[in-house]
Amino acid sequence: MKKSNIEIERIKEKIMPILKSHKITKAGIFVSYACGEQKKRAMWKY
């Protein structure tokens, strides 16, 4: 099931201050997460 824009915006609101404080200019969400197909033990990349 596709993640709602509201949920993605909520994530964005939480991480933006962290990204800005570390001068990170680009970030993304994996397609599997955006589509609701992520696995419980998915690997995070950063």
PDB file of C-alpha atoms in Angstrom, residues 38-44:
ATOM      1  CA  GLN A  38       9.555  -2.226   2.893  1.00  0.00           C
ATOM      2  CA  LYS A  39      10.678  -5.160   4.957  1.00  0.00           C
ATOM      3  CA  LYS A  40      10.804  -5.000   8.725  1.00  0.00           C
ATOM      4  CA  ARG A  41      14.596  -5.441   8.742  1.00  0.00           C
ATOM      5  CA  ALA A  42      15.348  -3.168   5.789  1.00  0.00           C
ATOM      6  CA  MET A  43      18.848  -1.736   5.604  1.00  0.00           C
ATOM      7  CA  TRP A  44      19.193   2.035   5.949  1.00  0.00           C
TER       8      TRP A  44
END
